[in-house]
PDB file of C-alpha atoms in Angstrom:
ATOM      1  CA  MET A   1     -70.126 -20.864  89.559  1.00 82.00           C
ATOM      2  CA  THR A   2     -72.032 -19.358  92.657  1.00 90.00           C
ATOM      3  CA  ARG A   3     -74.943 -17.096  92.313  1.00 91.00           C
ATOM      4  CA  LYS A   4     -73.005 -14.009  93.577  1.00 90.00           C
ATOM      5  CA  GLN A   5     -70.236 -14.714  90.908  1.00 91.00           C
ATOM      6  CA  ARG A   6     -72.816 -14.807  88.101  1.00 91.00           C
ATOM      7  CA  ARG A   7     -74.420 -11.466  89.415  1.00 92.00           C
ATOM      8  CA  LEU A   8     -70.969  -9.824  89.433  1.00 92.00           C
ATOM      9  CA  ILE A   9     -70.175 -11.016  85.908  1.00 93.00           C
ATOM     10  CA  LEU A  10     -73.412  -9.887  84.597  1.00 93.00           C
ATOM     11  CA  ILE A  11     -73.010  -6.466  86.309  1.00 94.00           C
ATOM     12  CA  GLY A  12     -69.404  -6.071  84.944  1.00 93.00           C
ATOM     13  CA  SER A  13     -70.217  -6.986  81.469  1.00 94.00           C
ATOM     14  CA  SER A  14     -73.124  -4.665  81.528  1.00 95.00           C
ATOM     15  CA  LEU A  15     -70.948  -1.799  82.653  1.00 94.00           C
ATOM     16  CA  GLY A  16     -68.423  -2.715  79.948  1.00 93.00           C
ATOM     17  CA  VAL A  17     -71.077  -2.513  77.263  1.00 94.00           C
ATOM     18  CA  LEU A  18     -72.311   0.729  78.659  1.00 93.00           C
ATOM     19  CA  ALA A  19     -68.898   2.212  78.715  1.00 93.00           C
ATOM     20  CA  PHE A  20     -68.213   0.991  75.111  1.00 93.00           C
ATOM     21  CA  ALA A  21     -71.410   2.661  73.989  1.00 91.00           C
ATOM     22  CA  VAL A  22     -70.787   6.024  75.711  1.00 90.00           C
ATOM     23  CA  ALA A  23     -67.259   6.006  74.264  1.00 88.00           C
ATOM     24  CA  LEU A  24     -68.841   5.463  70.739  1.00 86.00           C
ATOM     25  CA  ILE A  25     -71.245   8.215  71.073  1.00 84.00           C
ATOM     26  CA  LEU A  26     -68.638  10.674  72.359  1.00 80.00           C
ATOM     27  CA  SER A  27     -66.311   9.953  69.510  1.00 78.00           C
ATOM     28  CA  SER A  28     -69.023  10.599  66.968  1.00 73.00           C
ATOM     29  CA  LEU A  29     -70.067  13.781  68.528  1.00 70.00           C
ATOM     30  CA  ARG A  30     -66.546  15.036  68.775  1.00 66.00           C
ATOM     31  CA  GLU A  31     -66.262  14.712  64.849  1.00 56.00           C
ATOM     32  CA  SER A  32     -69.578  16.558  64.234  1.00 56.00           C
ATOM     33  CA  ILE A  33     -69.118  19.460  66.480  1.00 61.00           C
ATOM     34  CA  VAL A  34     -68.178  22.625  64.568  1.00 51.00           C
ATOM     35  CA  PHE A  35     -66.444  25.399  66.383  1.00 64.00           C
ATOM     36  CA  PHE A  36     -66.322  29.106  65.515  1.00 72.00           C
ATOM     37  CA  ASN A  37     -62.988  30.287  63.877  1.00 82.00           C
ATOM     38  CA  SER A  38     -61.874  33.719  62.935  1.00 85.00           C
ATOM     39  CA  PRO A  39     -59.928  34.259  59.646  1.00 88.00           C
ATOM     40  CA  THR A  40     -56.750  34.846  61.832  1.00 86.00           C
ATOM     41  CA  ASP A  41     -57.497  31.403  63.557  1.00 83.00           C
ATOM     42  CA  ILE A  42     -57.864  29.521  60.473  1.00 83.00           C
ATOM     43  CA  ALA A  43     -54.630  31.179  58.879  1.00 81.00           C
ATOM     44  CA  ASP A  44     -52.637  30.647  61.967  1.00 82.00           C
ATOM     45  CA  HIS A  45     -53.688  26.983  62.611  1.00 76.00           C
ATOM     46  CA  LYS A  46     -53.711  26.156  58.906  1.00 68.00           C
ATOM     47  CA  ALA A  47     -57.075  24.318  58.973  1.00 71.00           C
ATOM     48  CA  ALA A  48     -56.767  21.144  57.014  1.00 72.00           C
ATOM     49  CA  PRO A  49     -58.354  21.296  53.563  1.00 75.00           C
ATOM     50  CA  GLY A  50     -61.812  19.465  53.529  1.00 76.00           C
ATOM     51  CA  LYS A  51     -62.174  19.673  57.307  1.00 80.00           C
ATOM     52  CA  ARG A  52     -65.530  21.179  58.321  1.00 83.00           C
ATOM     53  CA  VAL A  53     -65.281  24.480  60.234  1.00 85.00           C
ATOM     54  CA  ARG A  54     -67.323  27.648  60.996  1.00 87.00           C
ATOM     55  CA  LEU A  55     -65.874  30.927  59.860  1.00 88.00           C
ATOM     56  CA  GLY A  56     -66.998  33.999  61.523  1.00 88.00           C
ATOM     57  CA  GLY A  57     -66.208  37.903  61.033  1.00 88.00           C
ATOM     58  CA  MET A  58     -67.364  40.611  59.059  1.00 89.00           C
ATOM     59  CA  VAL A  59     -68.114  40.803  55.308  1.00 91.00           C
ATOM     60  CA  LYS A  60     -65.246  42.879  53.924  1.00 91.00           C
ATOM     61  CA  MET A  61     -66.310  46.099  52.273  1.00 91.00           C
ATOM     62  CA  GLY A  62     -66.071  46.011  48.530  1.00 92.00           C
ATOM     63  CA  SER A  63     -65.486  42.351  48.290  1.00 92.00           C
ATOM     64  CA  LEU A  64     -69.032  41.134  47.495  1.00 91.00           C
ATOM     65  CA  GLU A  65     -69.516  39.610  43.880  1.00 93.00           C
ATOM     66  CA  ARG A  66     -72.640  38.101  42.765  1.00 92.00           C
ATOM     67  CA  GLY A  67     -72.466  35.729  39.637  1.00 90.00           C
ATOM     68  CA  ASP A  68     -74.597  33.504  37.777  1.00 91.00           C
ATOM     69  CA  ASN A  69     -76.621  30.572  39.205  1.00 90.00           C
ATOM     70  CA  LEU A  70     -76.820  32.196  42.672  1.00 90.00           C
ATOM     71  CA  GLN A  71     -73.005  32.077  42.914  1.00 93.00           C
ATOM     72  CA  ILE A  72     -71.590  34.615  45.462  1.00 94.00           C
ATOM     73  CA  ARG A  73     -67.989  35.533  46.292  1.00 95.00           C
ATOM     74  CA  PHE A  74     -66.974  37.651  49.214  1.00 95.00           C
ATOM     75  CA  GLU A  75     -64.229  37.980  51.824  1.00 94.00           C
ATOM     76  CA  VAL A  76     -64.557  37.569  55.590  1.00 92.00           C
ATOM     77  CA  THR A  77     -62.270  39.639  57.838  1.00 90.00           C
ATOM     78  CA  ASP A  78     -61.537  40.102  61.393  1.00 87.00           C
ATOM     79  CA  GLY A  79     -59.416  43.217  60.930  1.00 84.00           C
ATOM     80  CA  ASN A  80     -56.188  41.266  60.576  1.00 88.00           C
ATOM     81  CA  ARG A  81     -56.696  38.594  57.949  1.00 89.00           C
ATOM     82  CA  ASP A  82     -59.145  38.028  55.188  1.00 91.00           C
ATOM     83  CA  ILE A  83     -60.387  34.819  53.813  1.00 92.00           C
ATOM     84  CA  PRO A  84     -62.088  34.531  50.323  1.00 94.00           C
ATOM     85  CA  VAL A  85     -65.434  32.733  50.444  1.00 95.00           C
ATOM     86  CA  SER A  86     -67.358  31.133  47.620  1.00 94.00           C
ATOM     87  CA  TYR A  87     -70.982  30.174  48.191  1.00 95.00           C
ATOM     88  CA  ARG A  88     -73.589  28.905  45.952  1.00 93.00           C
ATOM     89  CA  GLY A  89     -77.334  29.496  47.082  1.00 92.00           C
ATOM     90  CA  ILE A  90     -79.640  32.209  48.642  1.00 90.00           C
ATOM     91  CA  VAL A  91     -78.092  34.405  51.299  1.00 89.00           C
ATOM     92  CA  PRO A  92     -80.211  35.813  54.162  1.00 86.00           C
ATOM     93  CA  ASP A  93     -81.943  39.137  53.292  1.00 83.00           C
ATOM     94  CA  LEU A  94     -79.648  41.034  55.907  1.00 82.00           C
ATOM     95  CA  PHE A  95     -76.509  39.704  54.432  1.00 87.00           C
ATOM     96  CA  ARG A  96     -74.361  42.615  53.141  1.00 87.00           C
ATOM     97  CA  GLU A  97     -71.017  44.158  53.223  1.00 88.00           C
ATOM     98  CA  GLY A  98     -69.758  45.413  56.540  1.00 85.00           C
ATOM     99  CA  GLN A  99     -72.093  43.153  58.545  1.00 85.00           C
ATOM    100  CA  GLY A 100     -71.387  40.132  60.655  1.00 86.00           C
ATOM    101  CA  VAL A 101     -71.467  36.679  59.157  1.00 90.00           C
ATOM    102  CA  ILE A 102     -70.930  33.014  59.805  1.00 90.00           C
ATOM    103  CA  ALA A 103     -70.219  30.730  57.281  1.00 91.00           C
ATOM    104  CA  GLU A 104     -70.067  26.829  57.558  1.00 90.00           C
ATOM    105  CA  GLY A 105     -68.086  24.807  55.210  1.00 91.00           C
ATOM    106  CA  HIS A 106     -64.497  23.765  54.520  1.00 89.00           C
ATOM    107  CA  ILE A 107     -61.284  25.120  53.183  1.00 88.00           C
ATOM    108  CA  GLU A 108     -60.501  24.217  49.584  1.00 87.00           C
ATOM    109  CA  PRO A 109     -56.709  23.374  48.787  1.00 83.00           C
ATOM    110  CA  GLY A 110     -56.226  26.813  47.109  1.00 81.00           C
ATOM    111  CA  GLY A 111     -57.246  28.676  50.337  1.00 83.00           C
ATOM    112  CA  THR A 112     -60.791  29.537  49.427  1.00 89.00           C
ATOM    113  CA  PHE A 113     -63.520  28.773  52.004  1.00 91.00           C
ATOM    114  CA  GLN A 114     -66.301  26.859  50.416  1.00 93.00           C
ATOM    115  CA  ALA A 115     -69.291  27.688  52.280  1.00 92.00           C
ATOM    116  CA  GLU A 116     -72.265  25.281  52.468  1.00 93.00           C
ATOM    117  CA  THR A 117     -74.310  27.612  54.809  1.00 91.00           C
ATOM    118  CA  VAL A 118     -74.243  31.370  55.294  1.00 91.00           C
ATOM    119  CA  LEU A 119     -75.697  32.954  58.355  1.00 88.00           C
ATOM    120  CA  ALA A 120     -76.192  36.748  58.815  1.00 82.00           C
ATOM    121  CA  LYS A 121     -77.034  38.749  61.963  1.00 65.00           C
ATOM    122  CA  HIS A 122     -80.768  38.851  62.583  1.00 57.00           C
ATOM    123  CA  ASP A 123     -81.250  42.363  63.563  1.00 52.00           C
ATOM    124  CA  GLU A 124     -79.284  45.638  63.787  1.00 51.00           C
ATOM    125  CA  ASN A 125     -78.227  44.897  67.505  1.00 57.00           C
ATOM    126  CA  TYR A 126     -77.224  41.260  67.081  1.00 58.00           C
ATOM    127  CA  MET A 127     -73.588  40.030  66.630  1.00 65.00           C
ATOM    128  CA  PRO A 128     -72.435  36.517  67.700  1.00 68.00           C
ATOM    129  CA  ARG A 129     -70.511  36.740  70.873  1.00 74.00           C
ATOM    130  CA  GLU A 130     -67.390  34.907  69.516  1.00 75.00           C
ATOM    131  CA  ILE A 131     -67.159  37.565  66.615  1.00 74.00           C
ATOM    132  CA  VAL A 132     -67.609  40.445  69.283  1.00 76.00           C
ATOM    133  CA  GLU A 133     -64.868  38.881  71.602  1.00 80.00           C
ATOM    134  CA  THR A 134     -62.565  38.220  68.617  1.00 77.00           C
ATOM    135  CA  LEU A 135     -62.924  41.899  67.312  1.00 77.00           C
ATOM    136  CA  LYS A 136     -62.417  43.255  70.959  1.00 80.00           C
ATOM    137  CA  LYS A 137     -59.294  41.408  71.407  1.00 79.00           C
ATOM    138  CA  GLN A 138     -57.813  42.768  68.113  1.00 75.00           C
ATOM    139  CA  GLY A 139     -59.059  46.344  68.823  1.00 75.00           C
ATOM    140  CA  HIS A 140     -61.529  46.540  65.873  1.00 68.00           C
ATOM    141  CA  TRP A 141     -64.698  46.633  68.048  1.00 66.00           C
ATOM    142  CA  GLN A 142     -66.812  49.855  68.354  1.00 63.00           C
ATOM    143  CA  GLU A 143     -69.398  50.037  70.985  1.00 62.00           C
ATOM    144  CA  THR A 144     -72.637  51.593  69.612  1.00 55.00           C
ATOM    145  CA  ALA A 145     -75.660  52.602  71.569  1.00 38.00           C
ATOM    146  CA  ALA A 146     -78.515  50.161  71.241  1.00 39.00           C
ATOM    147  CA  PRO A 147     -81.985  51.357  71.465  1.00 40.00           C
ATOM    148  CA  ASP A 148     -83.920  50.716  74.631  1.00 39.00           C
ATOM    149  CA  SER A 149     -86.036  47.694  73.583  1.00 36.00           C
ATOM    150  CA  GLY A 150     -87.415  46.794  76.909  1.00 38.00           C
ATOM    151  CA  ARG A 151     -89.166  50.093  77.617  1.00 36.00           C
ATOM    152  CA  VAL A 152     -92.298  51.432  76.079  1.00 37.00           C
ATOM    153  CA  LYS A 153     -92.639  55.189  76.021  1.00 36.00           C
ATOM    154  CA  GLN A 154     -95.806  56.722  77.220  1.00 38.00           C
ATOM    155  CA  SER A 155     -97.142  59.799  75.694  1.00 37.00           C
ATOM    156  CA  ALA A 156     -98.111  62.588  77.897  1.00 41.00           C
ATOM    157  CA  LYS A 157    -101.843  63.424  77.997  1.00 38.00           C
TER     158      LYS A 157
END
């Protein structure tokens, strides 16, 4: 075997190993990526029970129930569909009815979303972009005037 042939075999096998490693990394990342889904998306696509998903929408008014041992039940709505959510743990201070929420977890066989993580908006002006877009598409979004956060008012002397 000539020197040139050995070099080509070495380069070819190195590229093959590199391609295999990249394919392996991409396949593992694809399984761990969690996308945002509205209640309508989950109901329409019939998310498989046990599959990890992110559910986003508004906490439905009148649906919040607190139980023993930090157990919380509520419904997430996008205006069209509601999905019951069960969560055990401490929710953020700003979590309440009528506010935006994102829950990470999976769908139980009975249709209840079992949340492992619950995230609430962090101030009165924030709502995740995906929720805003979904609510706008469905005609349930109402624009509100946000206070001017970038300007400092100066007092007259």
